[in-house]
CSV table of C-alpha atoms and ligand atoms in Angstrom, one decimal:
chain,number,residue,atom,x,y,z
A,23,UNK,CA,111.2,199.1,105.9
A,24,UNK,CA,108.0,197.3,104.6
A,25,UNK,CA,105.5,197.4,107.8
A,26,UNK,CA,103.5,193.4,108.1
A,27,UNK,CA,99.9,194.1,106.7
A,28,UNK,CA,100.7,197.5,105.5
A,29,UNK,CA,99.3,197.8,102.3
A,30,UNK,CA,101.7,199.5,99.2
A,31,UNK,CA,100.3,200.7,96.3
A,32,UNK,CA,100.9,204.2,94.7
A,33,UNK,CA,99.0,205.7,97.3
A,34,UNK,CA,101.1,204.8,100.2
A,35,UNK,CA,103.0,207.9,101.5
A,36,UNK,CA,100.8,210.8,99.8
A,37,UNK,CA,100.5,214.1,100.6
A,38,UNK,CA,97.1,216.1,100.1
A,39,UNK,CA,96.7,219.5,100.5
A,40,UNK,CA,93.3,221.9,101.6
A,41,UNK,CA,93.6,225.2,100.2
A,42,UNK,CA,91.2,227.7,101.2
A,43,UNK,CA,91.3,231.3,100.5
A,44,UNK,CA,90.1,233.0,103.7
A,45,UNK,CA,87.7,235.7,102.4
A,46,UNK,CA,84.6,234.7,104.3
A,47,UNK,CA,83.6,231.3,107.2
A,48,UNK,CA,83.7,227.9,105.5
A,49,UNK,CA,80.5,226.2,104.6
A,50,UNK,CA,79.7,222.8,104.6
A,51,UNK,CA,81.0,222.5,100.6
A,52,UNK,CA,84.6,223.1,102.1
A,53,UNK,CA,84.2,221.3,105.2
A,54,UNK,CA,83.7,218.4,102.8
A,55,UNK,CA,86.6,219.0,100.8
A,56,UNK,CA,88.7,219.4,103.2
A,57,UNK,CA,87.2,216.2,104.9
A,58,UNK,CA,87.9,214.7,101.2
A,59,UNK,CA,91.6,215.6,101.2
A,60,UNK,CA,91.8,215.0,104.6
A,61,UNK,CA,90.5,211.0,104.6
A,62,UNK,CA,92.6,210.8,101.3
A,63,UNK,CA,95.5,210.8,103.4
A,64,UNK,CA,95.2,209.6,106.0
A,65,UNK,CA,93.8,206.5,104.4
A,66,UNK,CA,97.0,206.0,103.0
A,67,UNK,CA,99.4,206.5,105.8
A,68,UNK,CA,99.9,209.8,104.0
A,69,UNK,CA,100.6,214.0,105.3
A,70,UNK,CA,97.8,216.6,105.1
A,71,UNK,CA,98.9,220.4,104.9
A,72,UNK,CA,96.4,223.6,105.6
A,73,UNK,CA,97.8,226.3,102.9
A,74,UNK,CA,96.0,229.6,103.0
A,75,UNK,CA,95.7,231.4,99.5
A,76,UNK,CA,95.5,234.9,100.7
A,77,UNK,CA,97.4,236.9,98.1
A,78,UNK,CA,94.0,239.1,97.6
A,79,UNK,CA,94.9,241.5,100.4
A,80,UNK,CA,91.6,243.5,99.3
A,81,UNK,CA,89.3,240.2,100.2
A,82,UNK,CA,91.1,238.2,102.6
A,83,UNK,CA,91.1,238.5,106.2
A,84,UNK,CA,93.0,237.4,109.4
A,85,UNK,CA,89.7,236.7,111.1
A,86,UNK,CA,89.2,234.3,108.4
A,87,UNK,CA,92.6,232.1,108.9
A,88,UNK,CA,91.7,232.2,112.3
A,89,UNK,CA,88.2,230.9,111.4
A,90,UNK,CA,88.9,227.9,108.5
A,91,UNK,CA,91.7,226.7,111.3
A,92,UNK,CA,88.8,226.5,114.4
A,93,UNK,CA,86.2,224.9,112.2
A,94,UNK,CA,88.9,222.3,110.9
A,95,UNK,CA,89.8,221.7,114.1
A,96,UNK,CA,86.3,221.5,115.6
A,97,UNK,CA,85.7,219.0,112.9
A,98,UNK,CA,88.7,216.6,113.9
A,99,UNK,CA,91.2,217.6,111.4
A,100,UNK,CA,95.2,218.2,112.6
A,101,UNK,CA,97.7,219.5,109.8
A,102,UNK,CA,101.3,220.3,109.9
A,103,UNK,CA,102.3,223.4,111.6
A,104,UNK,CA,103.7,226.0,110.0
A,105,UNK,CA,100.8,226.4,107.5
A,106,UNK,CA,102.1,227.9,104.1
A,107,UNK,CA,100.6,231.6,103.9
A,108,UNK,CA,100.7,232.4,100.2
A,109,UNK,CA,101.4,236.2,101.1
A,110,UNK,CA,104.6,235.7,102.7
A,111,UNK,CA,106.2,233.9,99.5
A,112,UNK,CA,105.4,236.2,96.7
A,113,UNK,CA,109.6,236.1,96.1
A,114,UNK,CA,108.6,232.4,94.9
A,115,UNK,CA,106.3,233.8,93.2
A,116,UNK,CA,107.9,236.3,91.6
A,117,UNK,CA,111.0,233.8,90.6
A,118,UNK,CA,108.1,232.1,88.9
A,119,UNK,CA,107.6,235.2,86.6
A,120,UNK,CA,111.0,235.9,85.8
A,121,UNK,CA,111.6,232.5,84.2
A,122,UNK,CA,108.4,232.5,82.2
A,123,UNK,CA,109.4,236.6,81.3
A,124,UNK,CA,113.0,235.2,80.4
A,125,UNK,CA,111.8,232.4,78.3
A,126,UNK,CA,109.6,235.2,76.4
A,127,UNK,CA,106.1,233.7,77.2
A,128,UNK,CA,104.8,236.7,79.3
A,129,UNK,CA,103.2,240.2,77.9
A,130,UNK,CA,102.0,243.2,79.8
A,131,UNK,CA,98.4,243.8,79.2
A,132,UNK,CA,97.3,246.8,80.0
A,133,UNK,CA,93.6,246.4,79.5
A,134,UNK,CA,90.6,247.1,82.1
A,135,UNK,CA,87.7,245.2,83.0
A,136,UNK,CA,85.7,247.6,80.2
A,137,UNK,CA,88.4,247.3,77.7
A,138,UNK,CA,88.0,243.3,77.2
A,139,UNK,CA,84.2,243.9,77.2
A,140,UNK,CA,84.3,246.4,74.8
A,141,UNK,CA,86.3,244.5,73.0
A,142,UNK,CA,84.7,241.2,72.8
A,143,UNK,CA,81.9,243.2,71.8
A,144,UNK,CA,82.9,244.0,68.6
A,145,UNK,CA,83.9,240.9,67.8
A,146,UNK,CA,81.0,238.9,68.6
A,147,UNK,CA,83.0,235.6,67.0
A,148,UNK,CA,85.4,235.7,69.9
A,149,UNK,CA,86.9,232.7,71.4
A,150,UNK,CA,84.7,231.1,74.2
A,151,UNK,CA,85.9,228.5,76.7
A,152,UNK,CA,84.2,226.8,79.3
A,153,UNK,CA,83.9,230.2,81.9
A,154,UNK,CA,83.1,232.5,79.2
A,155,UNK,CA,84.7,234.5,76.5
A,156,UNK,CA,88.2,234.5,76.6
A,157,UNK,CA,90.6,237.4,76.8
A,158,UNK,CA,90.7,239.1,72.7
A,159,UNK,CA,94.9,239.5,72.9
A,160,UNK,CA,94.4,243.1,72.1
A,161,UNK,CA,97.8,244.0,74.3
A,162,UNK,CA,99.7,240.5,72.8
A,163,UNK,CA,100.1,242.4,69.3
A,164,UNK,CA,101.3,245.6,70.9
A,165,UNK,CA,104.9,246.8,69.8
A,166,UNK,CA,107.9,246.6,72.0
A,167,UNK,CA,108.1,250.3,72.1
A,168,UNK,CA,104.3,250.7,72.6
A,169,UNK,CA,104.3,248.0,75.5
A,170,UNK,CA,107.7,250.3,77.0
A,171,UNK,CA,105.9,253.8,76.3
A,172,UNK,CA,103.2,252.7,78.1
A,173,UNK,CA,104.9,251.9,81.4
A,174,UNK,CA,107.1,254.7,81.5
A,175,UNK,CA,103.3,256.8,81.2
A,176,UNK,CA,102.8,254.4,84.7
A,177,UNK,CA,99.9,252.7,82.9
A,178,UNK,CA,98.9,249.3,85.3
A,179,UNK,CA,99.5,246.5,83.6
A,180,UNK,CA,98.9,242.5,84.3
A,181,UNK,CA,101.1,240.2,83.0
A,182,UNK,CA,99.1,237.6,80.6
A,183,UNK,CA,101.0,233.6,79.7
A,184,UNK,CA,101.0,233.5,75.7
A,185,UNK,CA,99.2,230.4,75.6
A,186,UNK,CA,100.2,230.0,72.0
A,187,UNK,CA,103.6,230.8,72.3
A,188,UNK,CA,103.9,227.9,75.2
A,189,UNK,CA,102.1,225.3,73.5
A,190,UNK,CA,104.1,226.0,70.3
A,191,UNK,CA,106.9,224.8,72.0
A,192,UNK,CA,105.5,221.2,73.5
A,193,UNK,CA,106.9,218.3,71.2
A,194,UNK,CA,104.2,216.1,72.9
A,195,UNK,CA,100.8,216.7,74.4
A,196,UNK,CA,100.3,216.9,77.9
A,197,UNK,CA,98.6,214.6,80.0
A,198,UNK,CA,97.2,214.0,83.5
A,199,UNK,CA,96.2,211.2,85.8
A,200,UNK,CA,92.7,212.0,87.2
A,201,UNK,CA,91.5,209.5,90.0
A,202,UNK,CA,87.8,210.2,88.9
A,203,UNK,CA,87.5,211.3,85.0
A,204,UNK,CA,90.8,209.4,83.9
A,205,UNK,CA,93.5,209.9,81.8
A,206,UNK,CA,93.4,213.5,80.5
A,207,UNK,CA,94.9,215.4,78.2
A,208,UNK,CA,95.9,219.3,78.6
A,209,UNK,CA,94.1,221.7,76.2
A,210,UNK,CA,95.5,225.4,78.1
A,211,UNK,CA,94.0,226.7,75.4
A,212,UNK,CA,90.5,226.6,76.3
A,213,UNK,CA,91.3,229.0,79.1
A,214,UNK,CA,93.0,231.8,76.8
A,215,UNK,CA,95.9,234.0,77.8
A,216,UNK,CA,95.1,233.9,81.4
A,217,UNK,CA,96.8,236.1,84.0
A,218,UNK,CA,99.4,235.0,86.2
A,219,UNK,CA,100.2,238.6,87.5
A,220,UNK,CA,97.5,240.7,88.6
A,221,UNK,CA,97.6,244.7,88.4
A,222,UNK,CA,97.2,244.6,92.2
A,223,UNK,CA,99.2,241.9,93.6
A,224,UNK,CA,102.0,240.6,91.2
A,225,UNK,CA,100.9,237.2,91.3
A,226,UNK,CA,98.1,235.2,90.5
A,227,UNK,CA,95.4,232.0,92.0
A,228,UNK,CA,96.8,229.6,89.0
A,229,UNK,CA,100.8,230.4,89.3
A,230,UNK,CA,100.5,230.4,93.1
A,231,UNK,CA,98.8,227.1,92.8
A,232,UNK,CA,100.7,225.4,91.0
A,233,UNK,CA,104.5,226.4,92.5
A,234,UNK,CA,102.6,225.9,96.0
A,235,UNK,CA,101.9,222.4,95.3
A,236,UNK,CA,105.0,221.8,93.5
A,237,UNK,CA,106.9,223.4,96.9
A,238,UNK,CA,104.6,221.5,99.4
A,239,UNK,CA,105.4,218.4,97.6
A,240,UNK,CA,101.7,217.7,97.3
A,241,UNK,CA,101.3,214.4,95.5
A,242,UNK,CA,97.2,214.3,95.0
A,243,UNK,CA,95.9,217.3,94.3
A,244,UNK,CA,92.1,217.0,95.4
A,245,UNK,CA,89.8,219.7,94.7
A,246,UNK,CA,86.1,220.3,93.2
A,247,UNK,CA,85.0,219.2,90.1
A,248,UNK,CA,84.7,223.4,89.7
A,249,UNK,CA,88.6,223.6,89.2
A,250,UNK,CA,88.4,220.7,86.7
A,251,UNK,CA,89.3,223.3,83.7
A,252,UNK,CA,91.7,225.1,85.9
A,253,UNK,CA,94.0,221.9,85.9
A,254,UNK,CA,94.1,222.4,81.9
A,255,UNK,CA,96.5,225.3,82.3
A,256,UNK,CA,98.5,224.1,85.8
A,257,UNK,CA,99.6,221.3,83.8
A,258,UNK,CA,101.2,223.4,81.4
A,259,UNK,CA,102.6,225.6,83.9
A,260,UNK,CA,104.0,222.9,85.3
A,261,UNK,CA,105.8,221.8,82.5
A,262,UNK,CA,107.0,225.2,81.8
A,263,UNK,CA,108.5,225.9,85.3
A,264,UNK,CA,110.2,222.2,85.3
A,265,UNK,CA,107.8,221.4,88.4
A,266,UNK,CA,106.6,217.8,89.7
A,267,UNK,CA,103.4,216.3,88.2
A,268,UNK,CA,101.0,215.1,91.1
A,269,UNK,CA,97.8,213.1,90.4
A,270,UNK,CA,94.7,214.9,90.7
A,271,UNK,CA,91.0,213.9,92.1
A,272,UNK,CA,88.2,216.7,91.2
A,273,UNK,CA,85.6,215.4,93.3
A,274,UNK,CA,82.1,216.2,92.7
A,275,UNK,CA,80.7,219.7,94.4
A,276,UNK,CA,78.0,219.0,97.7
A,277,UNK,CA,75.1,220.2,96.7
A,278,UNK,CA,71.7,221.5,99.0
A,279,UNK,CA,68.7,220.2,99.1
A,280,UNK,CA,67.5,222.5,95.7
A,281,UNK,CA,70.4,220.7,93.9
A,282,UNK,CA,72.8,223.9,94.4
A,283,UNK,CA,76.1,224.0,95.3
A,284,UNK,CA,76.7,225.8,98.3
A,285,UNK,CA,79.2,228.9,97.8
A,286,UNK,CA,79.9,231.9,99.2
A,287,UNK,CA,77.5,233.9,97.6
A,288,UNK,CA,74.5,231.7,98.3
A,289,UNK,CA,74.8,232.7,101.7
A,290,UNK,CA,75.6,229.3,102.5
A,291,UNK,CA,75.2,227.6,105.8
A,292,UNK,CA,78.8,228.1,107.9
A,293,UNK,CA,80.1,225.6,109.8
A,294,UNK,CA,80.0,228.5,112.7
A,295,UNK,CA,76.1,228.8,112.4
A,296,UNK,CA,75.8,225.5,112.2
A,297,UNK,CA,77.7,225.0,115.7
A,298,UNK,CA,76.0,227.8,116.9
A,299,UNK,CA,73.4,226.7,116.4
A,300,UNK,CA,74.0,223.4,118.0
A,301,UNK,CA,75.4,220.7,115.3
A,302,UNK,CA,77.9,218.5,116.3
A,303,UNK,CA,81.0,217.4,113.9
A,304,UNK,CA,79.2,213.9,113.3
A,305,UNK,CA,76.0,215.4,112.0
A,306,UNK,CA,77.8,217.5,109.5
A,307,UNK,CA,80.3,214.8,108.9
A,308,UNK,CA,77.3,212.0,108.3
A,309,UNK,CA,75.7,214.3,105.7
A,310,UNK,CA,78.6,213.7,103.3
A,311,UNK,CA,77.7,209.7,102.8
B,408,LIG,N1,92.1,228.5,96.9
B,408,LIG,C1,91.1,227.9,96.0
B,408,LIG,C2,89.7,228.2,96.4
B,408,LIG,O1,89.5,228.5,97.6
B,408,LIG,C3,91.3,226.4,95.9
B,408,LIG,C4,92.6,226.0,95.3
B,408,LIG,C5,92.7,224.6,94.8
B,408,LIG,O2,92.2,223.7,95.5
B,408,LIG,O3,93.3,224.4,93.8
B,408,LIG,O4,88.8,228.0,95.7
């Protein structure tokens, strides 16, 4: 029933999501995208869900959930209880394979790190998209026997999406609804064949995405403008896996005082140091106006 005053407008009942992989403290880059998703919602009489994306077993950390949910919660935010731990659903995930692998859009590619150097190398002309070059398809044109002798040898293997393949079956382009660059269309291309299975955890950051926020029911996706290309090839998994179509908002990255983003590997500022060290939620929160 309509509530007196309440505004409606497509943003009434959304749901935003925070998705953090916990391989190190947060800095004050996620405490403001969280805070981003966060006010998104709740602005709008909406839901907020916490989802940790901590199917890298070699990176990710206990410590670290334990961490993101005390500085979230030192900072004012609640979320709905359970969280979604990606590493306790890779059966969704792995559903998620089979019906790409049974519509015939997956390969196995057996290539290493060195391999796809080497062999962008030699071909100097080789695609480029907006991270770098892109993967050369070397295993895409091996044979069906090849691509069997090699796992019965026990070779590793990641499973790659055959961009091509997918797109060739679209009878209309893709689109998206961006709250801050527009209406979009989807070019997956521009990422290559990327992987949705890795060699050492049968799953991948883009699949698990993307079913996650299909799952979760997320309805605004808000994230840095950093995963602006990413949402290129979500859309098209989307549409491939028959999921929901949210709205998304790449919001521009906080940058320092040099004009850097702050990331991990800057060594940036923590919330926990800064707490330490005596801030209080407002004086991190104020910095974000
Ligand atoms: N887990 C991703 C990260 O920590 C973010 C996922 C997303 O917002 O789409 O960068």
């Amino acid at each position: 029933m309509p509530v007196a005053g309440h505004m409606h407008d497509h943003l009434d009942g959304i749901v935003t999501r925070f998705a953090p992989s916990p391989t190190g403290r947060l800095h004050i880059g996620h405490a403001y995208s969280a805070l981003f998703a966060y006010n998104k919602a709740k602005e709008n009489g909406g839901r907020f869900i916490l989802r940790i994306e901590d199917i890298d077993a070699g990176r990710c950390r206990p410590e670290f959930v334990a961490g993101i949910a005390e500085d979230l919660r030192w900072l004012g935010l609640s979320w709905e209880e359970p969280m979604r731990k990606q590493s306790e659903h890779m059966d969704d995930y792995r559903a998620a394979l089979d019906t790409l692998a049974g519509a015939g859009l997956l390969y196995p590619c057996f290539c290493s790190r060195r391999d796809i150097q080497e062999e962008i190398a030699r071909a100097p002309s080789a695609p480029h998209g907006p991270e770098g070059a892109l993967y050369p398809g070397t295993c895409r044109s091996l044979s069906a026997p090849e691509r069997q002798d090699r796992m019965e040898k026990g070779d590793a293997y990641a499973l790659r999406l055959d961009v091509a393949a997918a797109l060739a079956r679209l009878d209309a382009p893709l689109v998206w609804e961006d709250l801050a660059k527009g209406r979009q269309e989807a070019h997956p291309e521009i990422l290559g064949d990327v992987v949705l299975a890795r060699k050492d955890t049968p799953a991948s950051y883009h699949l698990c995405v993307t079913l996650d926020d299909h799952l979760q029911g997320i309805t605004h996706v808000t994230r840095g403008e950093d995963l602006f290309h990413a949402t290129h090839l979500h859309r098209l998994l989307q549409h491939l896996l028959g999921l929901n179509v949210p709205v998304w908002h790449h919001h521009p990255l906080l940058l320092d005082e040099e004009g850097k983003r702050f990331a991990k590997r800057n060594h940036a500022v923590t919330l926990k140091s800064l707490r330490d060290a005596g801030s209080l939620p407002e004086d991190i929160i104020s910095r974000f106006d």
